[in-house]
Amino acid sequence: MMKLLSRIFTYVVLMITGLTFLTSINAQENQDTPEKHPEITTGEAYHGAAGSPIDPSDSKIVRTPGAPDLTEDEFNMARQIYFERCAGCHGVLRKGATGKALTTDETQSKGLEYLKVFITYGSPTGMPNWGTSGELTEQQIDIMAKYLLHEPPIPPEWGMQQMKEYWEVVVPVDQRPTEQMNGYNLENVFSVTLRDSGQVAVIDGDSKEIINIVDTGYAVHISRLSASGRYLYVIGRDALINLIDLWMEVPDTVAKIKVGLEARSVETSKYKGFEDKYAIAGSYWPPQYVIMDGDSLEPLKIVSTRGMTVDTQEYHPEPRVAAIVASHEHPEFIVNIKETGKVMMVNYEDISNLKVTTIDTARFLHDGGWDSSKRYFLTAANKSNIIVVIDSKEDKLVKLVEVGTTPHPGRGANFVDKEFGPVWATSHLGDDSIVLIGTDPEGHPDQAWNVVRTLKGQGGGSLFIKTHPESNNLYVDTPLNPDEKISQSVAVFNLDDLDAEPQVLDIAAMADLGEGPKRVVQPEYNRAGDEVWFSVWNGKEQRSALVVIDDKTLELKSVIDDERLITPTGKFNVYNTQHDVY
């Protein structure tokens, strides 16, 4: 009884003092909801918290003097749990990112009981309640707390030898079609991530029919198009890249490579004269990027991203590569280095004599996109609550813009505000705000790179915001909000009347799938900009679907309900992705 009272007292003290050790984000800040933790897998409470795909057995067991002893079986169990549920937020080396650092100087100073309480109950600022949710047993929590008092095991490196061992050209370049061999309108084809089945669905946007289901890496993070629109590049969280040739009679993989143990980003060269020549991929582990041949994925050059942070100027051993975009101003890739807060302008004109311009910005860089002119790159330093503005023509930092809590724009959304002129918008994981930033230094200099307007959405937990040049609507999803009424719907703002309340569309109800969390994620327009596609993301053993609505009437147009659509999430229209339309 005394032991229980001691734990309760410790928990109350921690909550009162507001300590946020072992936290990620509060996806529902300032929301009046009865539940802090929804009845979904707590590891998905934040999309980055889904664990690392690194095989725990690849890392060596480490025992630290003075830390509680663990048997080999216990250590292996803890290592497995950490990589599956924790590494996405706290990092492979536990240096912290979205979540706090879990290095031994932090964990040992807090102590075993402290760690057990936080793992069990979570925190008001977003740390999942692994114990009270039933995800971990009391024994597992005890083992995990002990594990965190030891130095973290380090996974192996992944260099040119390992990449070439996994590199495979399925169809040689000289044996591929010389012209499009199918009758599909490729500009309106969609690549749809089937997260938990390790596949993408290639779907005809005109007929809404599935063209092919292609086996890929686990949990494909993004799809990118070559400058020509012929090749589709997809990368899984396990760092496996598939190159899919859309010209084939049935589009399918023609080359693949594994560029590391965990990754998020791939992009292709777009500058005039270099179209389709190169591809680049960035890894979470090892922290590095690799430049590849655009047609075959042959790895050509690997560059480490380990280095000093922009703020404290201390060495970081695990600065992961987040978003990568292709410049339209120079033969360059723009590479976000997450933990060090540096944006690297990687010039691929001569990769044997690689030139890299490093721009210091803010830590925890994540995703972002272009303004409407495609000169300025706006990207989220999410945990810093900042949008970074980069001038890709001058290769310089323009401004650090303070926004809401944990911005997550995806690519963002470009449109013309009737009062403030051209703007770029982001939503947030940590609050309900939608922030509009002026992007026209020539025509609206007073508004440029300032927050000109803040809209109020349904709540926190937003991952994507989207509009289109042919649309008068702005769509904001909230799939990670703990209120299922919010996570299963989207807010639609009228761009002609931004002062009006948004219209809420119950997308999950339109799909009529029955039981399940039915999180609605990532609005994506078709080529014409008159349809918007949504994923209704259910559990792996439950029915999921894609919902298509008419952008003009906001009425249901089609439901793509196919048993092969297992956990659909991201969707990428070929034309819009190829031409950076958002």
Coordinates of C-alpha atoms in Angstrom, one line a residue:
M1 CA 0.0 0.0 0.0
M2 CA 2.8 2.4 0.9
K3 CA 4.5 1.6 -2.4
L4 CA 1.3 2.5 -4.3
L5 CA 0.9 5.7 -2.4
S6 CA 4.5 6.6 -3.0
R7 CA 4.0 6.2 -6.8
I8 CA 0.8 8.2 -6.8
F9 CA 2.5 11.0 -4.8
T10 CA 5.4 11.0 -7.3
Y11 CA 3.0 11.2 -10.2
V12 CA 1.1 14.1 -8.7
V13 CA 4.2 16.1 -7.9
L14 CA 5.5 15.6 -11.5
M15 CA 2.2 16.8 -13.0
I16 CA 2.0 19.9 -10.7
T17 CA 5.6 20.9 -11.5
G18 CA 4.9 20.5 -15.2
L19 CA 7.9 18.5 -16.0
T20 CA 7.8 17.1 -19.5
F21 CA 10.5 14.4 -19.4
L22 CA 9.8 11.6 -21.8
T23 CA 7.3 13.6 -23.8
S24 CA 6.5 14.1 -27.5
I25 CA 3.6 16.5 -28.3
N26 CA 0.3 17.4 -27.0
A27 CA -1.9 16.8 -30.0
Q28 CA -4.9 18.2 -28.2
E29 CA -3.7 21.2 -26.3
N30 CA -6.4 23.3 -24.8
Q31 CA -9.1 20.9 -26.0
D32 CA -12.0 20.1 -23.7
T33 CA -12.2 16.4 -24.3
P34 CA -12.7 13.6 -21.7
E35 CA -9.8 11.5 -22.9
K36 CA -6.2 12.4 -23.2
H37 CA -5.4 9.1 -24.9
P38 CA -7.8 7.8 -27.6
E39 CA -8.6 4.1 -28.1
I40 CA -6.0 3.8 -30.9
T41 CA -2.6 2.3 -30.8
T42 CA -0.7 4.7 -28.5
G43 CA 2.4 4.3 -30.5
E44 CA 0.5 6.2 -33.2
A45 CA -0.5 9.1 -30.9
Y46 CA 2.0 11.0 -33.0
H47 CA 2.8 9.8 -36.4
G48 CA 6.5 10.1 -35.8
A49 CA 6.2 7.9 -32.7
A50 CA 5.6 4.8 -34.8
G51 CA 8.8 3.1 -34.0
S52 CA 11.9 2.5 -36.0
P53 CA 11.9 -0.3 -38.5
I54 CA 15.5 -1.2 -37.6
D55 CA 15.8 -4.8 -36.6
P56 CA 16.8 -4.7 -32.9
S57 CA 18.9 -7.8 -33.2
D58 CA 21.3 -5.7 -35.4
S59 CA 22.3 -3.7 -32.4
K60 CA 24.7 -5.0 -29.7
I61 CA 23.7 -5.5 -26.1
V62 CA 25.2 -2.7 -23.9
R63 CA 25.5 -3.0 -20.1
T64 CA 26.3 0.1 -18.1
P65 CA 28.1 -0.1 -14.7
G66 CA 25.8 1.0 -11.9
A67 CA 22.6 0.4 -13.8
P68 CA 20.2 -2.4 -12.7
D69 CA 21.1 -5.7 -14.2
L70 CA 19.1 -7.2 -17.0
T71 CA 19.1 -10.7 -18.3
E72 CA 19.8 -11.2 -22.0
D73 CA 16.1 -12.0 -22.6
E74 CA 15.0 -8.9 -20.7
F75 CA 17.5 -6.7 -22.6
N76 CA 16.3 -8.1 -25.9
M77 CA 12.7 -7.5 -24.9
A78 CA 13.4 -3.9 -24.0
R79 CA 15.4 -3.3 -27.1
Q80 CA 12.5 -4.6 -29.2
I81 CA 10.0 -2.4 -27.4
Y82 CA 12.1 0.7 -27.7
F83 CA 12.8 0.3 -31.5
E84 CA 9.1 -0.5 -32.2
R85 CA 7.5 2.2 -30.0
C86 CA 9.9 4.9 -28.9
A87 CA 12.7 5.5 -31.4
G88 CA 10.6 7.5 -33.8
C89 CA 10.3 10.3 -31.2
H90 CA 13.3 9.9 -29.1
G91 CA 15.9 8.8 -31.7
V92 CA 17.8 5.6 -32.2
L93 CA 20.6 6.9 -29.9
R94 CA 18.0 8.5 -27.5
K95 CA 19.3 12.0 -28.2
G96 CA 15.8 13.3 -28.5
A97 CA 13.8 15.0 -31.3
T98 CA 10.1 15.3 -31.0
G99 CA 10.4 13.6 -27.7
K100 CA 12.9 14.5 -25.0
A101 CA 16.4 13.1 -24.8
L102 CA 16.7 9.7 -22.9
T103 CA 20.4 9.7 -22.5
T104 CA 21.8 8.2 -19.3
D105 CA 22.8 11.6 -17.8
E106 CA 19.0 12.4 -17.9
T107 CA 17.6 9.0 -17.0
Q108 CA 19.9 8.2 -14.2
S109 CA 19.4 11.5 -12.5
K110 CA 15.6 10.9 -12.5
G111 CA 15.8 7.4 -11.2
L112 CA 14.0 4.1 -11.7
E113 CA 10.7 4.9 -10.0
Y114 CA 10.4 8.2 -11.9
L115 CA 10.8 6.4 -15.2
K116 CA 8.3 3.8 -14.3
V117 CA 5.7 6.4 -13.4
F118 CA 6.0 8.3 -16.6
I119 CA 6.0 5.2 -18.8
T120 CA 2.9 4.0 -17.0
Y121 CA 0.8 7.2 -16.9
G122 CA 2.3 9.3 -19.7
S123 CA 2.0 13.1 -19.3
P124 CA -0.4 15.9 -20.1
T125 CA 1.9 17.1 -22.9
G126 CA 1.6 14.0 -25.1
M127 CA 3.7 11.1 -23.7
P128 CA 1.6 8.0 -24.3
N129 CA 0.3 6.2 -21.2
W130 CA 1.8 2.9 -22.0
G131 CA 0.8 1.3 -18.7
T132 CA -2.8 2.4 -18.1
S133 CA -3.7 1.9 -21.7
G134 CA -2.7 -1.7 -21.4
E135 CA -0.1 -1.5 -24.1
L136 CA 2.7 -2.6 -21.7
T137 CA 2.5 -4.8 -18.7
E138 CA 3.9 -3.8 -15.3
Q139 CA 6.8 -6.2 -15.8
Q140 CA 7.5 -4.7 -19.2
I141 CA 7.5 -1.2 -17.8
D142 CA 9.9 -2.3 -15.0
I143 CA 12.2 -3.7 -17.7
M144 CA 11.9 -0.7 -19.9
A145 CA 12.8 1.7 -17.0
K146 CA 15.9 -0.4 -16.2
Y147 CA 16.8 -0.5 -19.9
L148 CA 16.8 3.3 -20.1
L149 CA 19.4 3.5 -17.3
H150 CA 21.8 1.7 -19.6
E151 CA 23.7 3.3 -22.5
P152 CA 21.7 2.8 -25.8
P153 CA 22.8 0.0 -28.1
I154 CA 24.0 1.3 -31.5
P155 CA 22.8 -0.2 -34.8
P156 CA 25.4 -0.9 -37.5
E157 CA 26.4 1.6 -40.2
W158 CA 25.2 1.2 -43.8
G159 CA 27.7 2.2 -46.5
M160 CA 28.3 1.7 -50.2
Q161 CA 29.0 -2.1 -49.8
Q162 CA 25.6 -2.7 -48.1
M163 CA 23.7 -0.5 -50.5
K164 CA 25.2 -2.3 -53.6
E165 CA 24.3 -5.7 -52.0
Y166 CA 20.6 -4.6 -51.9
W167 CA 20.6 -2.7 -55.2
E168 CA 18.7 -4.5 -57.9
V169 CA 17.9 -3.4 -61.5
V170 CA 14.8 -5.5 -62.2
V171 CA 14.3 -4.3 -65.7
P172 CA 17.5 -2.9 -67.4
V173 CA 17.2 0.7 -68.8
D174 CA 17.7 -0.5 -72.4
Q175 CA 14.9 -3.0 -72.0
R176 CA 12.3 -0.5 -70.8
P177 CA 9.6 1.0 -73.1
T178 CA 10.6 3.9 -75.3
E179 CA 7.1 5.3 -75.2
Q180 CA 4.0 4.9 -73.0
M181 CA 2.7 1.4 -73.4
N182 CA -0.7 1.9 -71.6
G183 CA -3.7 4.1 -72.2
Y184 CA -3.9 5.7 -68.8
N185 CA -4.0 9.5 -68.3
L186 CA -0.7 9.5 -66.3
E187 CA -1.2 13.1 -65.2
N188 CA -4.2 11.9 -63.2
V189 CA -2.7 8.7 -61.7
F190 CA -2.4 8.5 -57.9
S191 CA 0.2 6.7 -55.8
V192 CA -1.4 5.6 -52.6
T193 CA 0.6 4.4 -49.6
L194 CA -0.8 1.2 -48.1
R195 CA 1.0 1.6 -44.8
D196 CA 0.9 -1.7 -43.0
S197 CA 1.0 -4.0 -46.0
G198 CA 4.2 -2.6 -47.3
Q199 CA 2.7 -1.6 -50.7
V200 CA 1.5 1.2 -52.8
A201 CA -1.6 1.2 -54.9
V202 CA -1.3 2.8 -58.3
I203 CA -4.8 4.1 -59.1
D204 CA -6.3 5.6 -62.2
G205 CA -7.8 9.0 -61.1
D206 CA -10.2 9.0 -64.1
S207 CA -11.9 5.6 -63.6
K208 CA -11.0 5.2 -59.9
E209 CA -9.8 1.7 -60.7
I210 CA -6.7 0.2 -59.2
I211 CA -4.0 -0.3 -61.9
N212 CA -1.6 -2.2 -59.8
I213 CA -0.6 -3.0 -56.2
V214 CA 3.2 -2.8 -56.0
D215 CA 5.2 -4.4 -53.1
T216 CA 7.5 -1.8 -51.5
G217 CA 9.2 -1.1 -48.2
Y218 CA 7.3 -0.9 -45.0
A219 CA 5.1 2.2 -44.4
V220 CA 6.0 4.1 -47.5
H221 CA 6.5 7.7 -46.3
I222 CA 6.4 9.6 -49.6
S223 CA 6.1 9.2 -53.4
R224 CA 7.9 11.5 -55.7
L225 CA 7.9 11.9 -59.5
S226 CA 10.8 12.4 -61.9
A227 CA 10.8 15.7 -63.7
S228 CA 9.5 14.0 -66.8
G229 CA 6.6 12.4 -65.0
R230 CA 7.6 8.9 -66.1
Y231 CA 9.2 7.5 -63.0
L232 CA 7.6 7.1 -59.6
Y233 CA 10.0 6.9 -56.6
V234 CA 8.6 5.6 -53.3
I235 CA 10.6 5.1 -50.0
G236 CA 9.6 3.1 -47.0
R237 CA 10.4 3.8 -43.4
D238 CA 12.8 0.8 -43.7
A239 CA 14.8 2.8 -46.3
L240 CA 13.8 0.6 -49.3
I241 CA 13.3 2.6 -52.5
N242 CA 11.2 1.3 -55.4
L243 CA 11.5 2.9 -58.8
I244 CA 8.2 2.4 -60.7
D245 CA 8.0 2.9 -64.5
L246 CA 4.6 4.4 -65.3
W247 CA 5.2 3.8 -69.0
M248 CA 5.0 0.0 -68.7
E249 CA 1.8 -1.7 -69.8
V250 CA 1.2 -2.4 -66.1
P251 CA 3.3 0.1 -64.1
D252 CA 5.7 -1.8 -61.8
T253 CA 9.1 -1.8 -60.1
V254 CA 12.1 -1.6 -62.5
A255 CA 14.8 -1.0 -59.8
K256 CA 15.1 -0.9 -56.1
I257 CA 17.7 -0.3 -53.4
K258 CA 17.9 -0.2 -49.6
V259 CA 19.8 3.0 -48.6
G260 CA 20.0 2.4 -44.8
L261 CA 18.1 0.9 -41.9
E262 CA 15.5 3.7 -41.5
A263 CA 14.6 6.6 -43.9
R264 CA 11.9 9.1 -44.8
S265 CA 12.8 11.1 -47.9
V266 CA 13.5 10.7 -51.6
E267 CA 13.6 13.3 -54.4
T268 CA 14.8 13.7 -58.0
S269 CA 16.7 16.3 -60.0
K270 CA 14.4 18.9 -61.7
Y271 CA 16.7 21.7 -62.8
K272 CA 16.9 22.3 -66.6
G273 CA 19.4 20.0 -68.2
F274 CA 19.4 17.5 -65.3
E275 CA 15.8 16.2 -65.6
D276 CA 15.6 12.6 -64.4
K277 CA 19.5 12.4 -64.1
Y278 CA 19.8 12.0 -60.3
A279 CA 17.8 10.8 -57.4
I280 CA 18.6 11.5 -53.7
A281 CA 17.5 9.7 -50.5
G282 CA 18.0 10.7 -46.9
S283 CA 18.2 8.3 -44.0
Y284 CA 17.3 8.5 -40.4
W285 CA 19.9 5.7 -39.7
P286 CA 22.6 6.0 -40.5
P287 CA 22.3 9.8 -40.6
Q288 CA 23.3 10.5 -44.2
Y289 CA 22.1 11.0 -47.7
V290 CA 23.0 9.3 -50.9
I291 CA 22.9 10.5 -54.5
M292 CA 21.9 7.9 -57.0
D293 CA 21.5 7.5 -60.8
G294 CA 18.0 8.5 -61.6
D295 CA 17.2 5.7 -64.0
S296 CA 18.8 2.7 -62.2
L297 CA 19.1 3.8 -58.5
E298 CA 22.8 2.9 -58.6
P299 CA 24.4 4.6 -55.5
L300 CA 27.0 7.1 -56.5
K301 CA 27.9 9.2 -53.5
I302 CA 27.1 9.0 -49.7
V303 CA 27.4 12.0 -47.4
S304 CA 27.2 11.9 -43.6
T305 CA 25.1 14.5 -41.8
R306 CA 26.7 14.1 -38.4
G307 CA 27.9 17.4 -37.0
M308 CA 27.2 20.4 -34.7
T309 CA 23.9 21.8 -33.7
V310 CA 23.0 25.4 -34.6
D311 CA 22.1 26.5 -31.1
T312 CA 24.5 25.0 -28.5
Q313 CA 27.2 24.2 -31.1
E314 CA 27.6 20.7 -29.7
Y315 CA 28.2 17.5 -31.7
H316 CA 25.2 15.4 -32.5
P317 CA 25.7 11.8 -33.5
E318 CA 22.3 11.2 -35.1
P319 CA 21.1 14.2 -37.1
R320 CA 18.4 12.6 -39.3
V321 CA 17.6 13.6 -42.8
A322 CA 14.0 14.9 -43.0
A323 CA 12.4 16.5 -46.1
I324 CA 14.3 16.9 -49.4
V325 CA 13.1 19.0 -52.2
A326 CA 14.6 19.8 -55.7
S327 CA 15.4 23.4 -56.4
H328 CA 14.0 25.1 -59.5
E329 CA 16.7 27.9 -59.3
H330 CA 19.9 25.8 -59.4
P331 CA 21.0 22.2 -59.9
E332 CA 20.6 21.6 -56.2
F333 CA 18.8 19.4 -53.7
I334 CA 17.5 21.2 -50.5
V335 CA 18.1 18.8 -47.6
N336 CA 16.7 19.3 -44.1
I337 CA 18.9 18.0 -41.3
K338 CA 16.5 17.5 -38.4
E339 CA 18.4 17.5 -35.1
T340 CA 21.2 20.0 -36.0
G341 CA 18.8 22.5 -37.6
K342 CA 20.7 22.9 -40.8
V343 CA 19.4 23.2 -44.3
M344 CA 22.0 21.9 -46.9
M345 CA 21.9 23.2 -50.5
V346 CA 23.5 20.2 -52.2
N347 CA 24.7 21.1 -55.7
Y348 CA 24.7 18.1 -58.0
E349 CA 26.3 19.7 -61.0
D350 CA 29.5 17.9 -60.3
I351 CA 29.1 15.2 -57.7
S352 CA 32.8 14.3 -57.8
N353 CA 33.5 17.8 -56.5
L354 CA 30.3 18.2 -54.5
K355 CA 29.5 21.7 -53.3
V356 CA 27.2 22.1 -50.3
T357 CA 26.0 25.4 -48.9
T358 CA 25.0 25.0 -45.3
I359 CA 22.3 27.4 -43.9
D360 CA 21.9 27.6 -40.1
T361 CA 18.2 27.7 -39.2
A362 CA 16.4 26.1 -36.2
R363 CA 16.5 22.6 -34.7
F364 CA 14.1 19.8 -35.5
L365 CA 13.5 20.5 -39.1
H366 CA 10.8 18.4 -40.6
D367 CA 8.6 18.9 -43.7
G368 CA 7.8 21.9 -46.0
G369 CA 7.2 23.1 -49.5
W370 CA 7.5 26.0 -52.0
D371 CA 5.7 29.3 -52.1
S372 CA 3.8 29.9 -55.3
S373 CA 6.8 31.3 -57.1
K374 CA 8.9 28.2 -56.3
R375 CA 11.7 30.4 -55.3
Y376 CA 11.2 30.4 -51.5
F377 CA 11.2 27.1 -49.5
L378 CA 9.1 27.2 -46.3
T379 CA 9.8 24.4 -43.9
A380 CA 8.8 23.5 -40.3
A381 CA 11.2 23.3 -37.4
N382 CA 8.5 21.5 -35.6
K383 CA 9.5 21.3 -32.0
S384 CA 10.9 24.8 -32.2
N385 CA 7.5 26.1 -33.3
I386 CA 9.1 27.9 -36.2
I387 CA 8.7 28.1 -40.0
V388 CA 12.0 28.6 -41.8
V389 CA 12.0 30.6 -45.0
I390 CA 14.9 29.9 -47.4
D391 CA 15.6 31.9 -50.6
S392 CA 16.7 29.1 -53.0
K393 CA 17.9 31.7 -55.6
E394 CA 20.3 33.3 -53.2
D395 CA 20.9 30.2 -51.1
K396 CA 20.2 32.2 -47.9
L397 CA 18.0 32.3 -44.9
V398 CA 15.3 34.8 -45.2
K399 CA 13.6 34.6 -41.8
L400 CA 12.5 32.4 -38.9
V401 CA 8.8 32.8 -38.4
E402 CA 7.2 31.9 -35.1
V403 CA 4.0 30.0 -35.5
G404 CA 1.8 27.7 -33.4
T405 CA 2.7 24.5 -31.5
T406 CA 4.4 21.9 -33.6
P407 CA 3.7 23.0 -37.2
H408 CA 3.2 20.1 -39.6
P409 CA 2.5 21.6 -43.1
G410 CA 3.2 18.6 -45.3
R411 CA 4.0 20.7 -48.4
G412 CA 1.8 23.5 -47.1
A413 CA -0.9 25.4 -49.1
N414 CA -0.5 28.4 -51.4
F415 CA -3.3 30.8 -52.2
V416 CA -4.2 34.5 -52.5
D417 CA -5.6 36.1 -49.4
K418 CA -8.0 38.8 -50.5
E419 CA -6.6 41.3 -47.9
F420 CA -2.9 40.3 -47.6
G421 CA -2.1 38.9 -51.1
P422 CA -0.2 35.6 -51.8
V423 CA 0.2 33.4 -48.7
W424 CA 1.5 30.0 -47.7
A425 CA -0.3 28.2 -44.9
T426 CA 0.4 25.5 -42.3
S427 CA -1.6 23.7 -39.7
H428 CA -0.3 22.2 -36.4
L429 CA -0.1 19.0 -34.5
G430 CA -0.1 20.8 -31.1
D431 CA -2.9 23.3 -31.4
D432 CA -6.0 24.2 -33.5
S433 CA -4.4 27.1 -35.4
I434 CA -3.9 27.5 -39.2
V435 CA -1.3 30.1 -39.8
L436 CA -1.0 32.2 -43.0
I437 CA 2.4 33.7 -43.9
G438 CA 2.8 36.4 -46.5
T439 CA 5.0 35.3 -49.5
D440 CA 5.1 38.3 -51.8
P441 CA 8.1 40.5 -51.0
E442 CA 7.6 42.4 -54.3
G443 CA 3.9 43.2 -54.3
H444 CA 3.2 43.1 -50.5
P445 CA 6.5 43.9 -48.8
D446 CA 4.9 44.7 -45.4
Q447 CA 3.3 41.3 -45.3
A448 CA 6.1 39.2 -46.6
W449 CA 7.4 36.5 -44.2
N450 CA 5.1 37.6 -41.5
V451 CA 2.1 35.9 -40.0
V452 CA -0.8 37.8 -41.6
R453 CA -3.7 35.8 -40.4
T454 CA -4.5 32.9 -38.0
L455 CA -7.6 30.7 -38.6
K456 CA -9.1 28.4 -36.0
G457 CA -9.5 24.8 -37.0
Q458 CA -11.3 21.9 -35.4
G459 CA -8.4 21.0 -33.1
G460 CA -4.8 19.8 -32.8
G461 CA -3.5 16.7 -34.4
S462 CA -3.4 18.0 -38.0
L463 CA -1.0 16.4 -40.5
F464 CA -1.9 18.0 -43.8
I465 CA -3.4 21.1 -45.3
K466 CA -4.2 21.5 -49.0
T467 CA -5.6 23.7 -51.7
H468 CA -5.2 24.0 -55.5
P469 CA -5.0 26.9 -57.9
E470 CA -8.4 26.0 -59.4
S471 CA -10.1 25.7 -56.0
N472 CA -11.7 28.2 -53.6
N473 CA -11.4 25.8 -50.7
L474 CA -8.7 25.0 -48.1
Y475 CA -8.9 21.6 -46.5
V476 CA -7.4 20.8 -43.0
D477 CA -7.3 17.2 -41.7
T478 CA -6.9 16.3 -38.0
P479 CA -6.3 12.5 -37.9
L480 CA -4.3 12.5 -34.7
N481 CA -6.9 14.4 -32.6
P482 CA -8.2 12.2 -29.7
D483 CA -11.8 13.2 -30.4
E484 CA -13.1 10.7 -33.1
K485 CA -15.6 13.3 -34.4
I486 CA -12.6 15.5 -35.2
S487 CA -10.2 12.7 -36.4
Q488 CA -12.8 11.3 -38.7
S489 CA -13.7 14.6 -40.4
V490 CA -12.0 17.6 -42.2
A491 CA -12.5 21.3 -41.9
V492 CA -13.1 23.2 -45.2
F493 CA -12.4 27.0 -45.3
N494 CA -13.9 29.2 -48.0
L495 CA -11.0 31.2 -49.4
D496 CA -13.4 34.0 -50.4
D497 CA -14.6 34.4 -46.8
L498 CA -11.9 33.3 -44.4
D499 CA -13.7 35.0 -41.5
A500 CA -16.5 32.5 -41.8
E501 CA -16.6 29.3 -39.8
P502 CA -15.2 26.3 -41.7
Q503 CA -17.6 23.7 -43.0
V504 CA -17.0 20.2 -41.4
L505 CA -17.2 17.2 -43.7
D506 CA -17.7 13.8 -42.0
I507 CA -15.6 11.9 -44.4
A508 CA -15.5 8.6 -42.4
A509 CA -19.3 8.5 -42.4
M510 CA -19.3 8.8 -46.2
A511 CA -17.1 5.7 -46.4
D512 CA -19.5 3.6 -44.3
L513 CA -16.9 1.2 -43.1
G514 CA -18.2 0.0 -39.8
E515 CA -16.0 -0.3 -36.8
G516 CA -12.5 1.1 -36.4
P517 CA -10.7 4.4 -35.7
K518 CA -11.3 5.5 -39.3
R519 CA -8.8 8.4 -39.2
V520 CA -9.2 10.7 -42.2
V521 CA -5.8 11.8 -43.5
Q522 CA -4.3 13.9 -46.3
P523 CA -6.5 15.7 -48.7
E524 CA -5.1 15.4 -52.3
Y525 CA -6.5 17.0 -55.4
N526 CA -6.8 15.4 -58.8
R527 CA -5.1 16.9 -61.9
A528 CA -8.0 19.3 -62.7
G529 CA -8.4 20.5 -59.2
D530 CA -12.1 19.7 -59.1
E531 CA -11.9 16.5 -56.9
V532 CA -10.3 16.0 -53.5
W533 CA -9.3 12.5 -52.3
F534 CA -9.1 11.4 -48.7
S535 CA -7.8 8.3 -47.0
V536 CA -10.0 6.7 -44.4
W537 CA -7.3 5.0 -42.4
N538 CA -8.5 2.0 -40.4
G539 CA -6.7 -0.8 -38.6
K540 CA -4.9 -3.5 -40.6
E541 CA -7.6 -6.1 -40.0
Q542 CA -10.5 -3.6 -40.7
R543 CA -11.9 -2.1 -43.8
S544 CA -10.3 1.1 -45.1
A545 CA -11.2 3.2 -48.1
L546 CA -10.6 6.3 -50.2
V547 CA -13.3 8.9 -50.4
V548 CA -13.5 11.3 -53.3
I549 CA -15.6 14.5 -53.0
D550 CA -16.6 17.2 -55.5
D551 CA -14.6 20.3 -54.7
K552 CA -17.3 22.7 -55.9
T553 CA -20.3 21.1 -54.1
L554 CA -18.4 19.4 -51.2
E555 CA -20.6 16.4 -51.9
L556 CA -19.6 12.7 -52.1
K557 CA -18.5 11.7 -55.6
S558 CA -17.0 8.2 -55.1
V559 CA -15.9 5.7 -52.5
I560 CA -13.0 3.4 -53.5
D561 CA -13.6 0.5 -51.2
D562 CA -11.4 -2.5 -52.2
E563 CA -10.1 -5.2 -49.9
R564 CA -6.6 -4.6 -51.2
L565 CA -6.6 -1.0 -49.8
I566 CA -5.0 -1.9 -46.5
T567 CA -4.3 1.1 -44.2
P568 CA -4.2 3.7 -46.9
T569 CA -2.5 7.0 -45.8
G570 CA -0.5 9.3 -48.1
K571 CA -1.8 9.9 -51.7
F572 CA 0.2 11.6 -54.4
N573 CA -1.3 12.8 -57.7
V574 CA 1.3 12.5 -60.5
Y575 CA 0.9 15.9 -62.1
N576 CA 0.6 17.8 -58.8
T577 CA 3.6 16.1 -57.3
Q578 CA 5.7 16.4 -60.4
H579 CA 5.0 20.2 -60.7
D580 CA 4.9 21.1 -56.9
V581 CA 1.2 22.1 -57.1
Y582 CA -0.2 22.7 -53.6

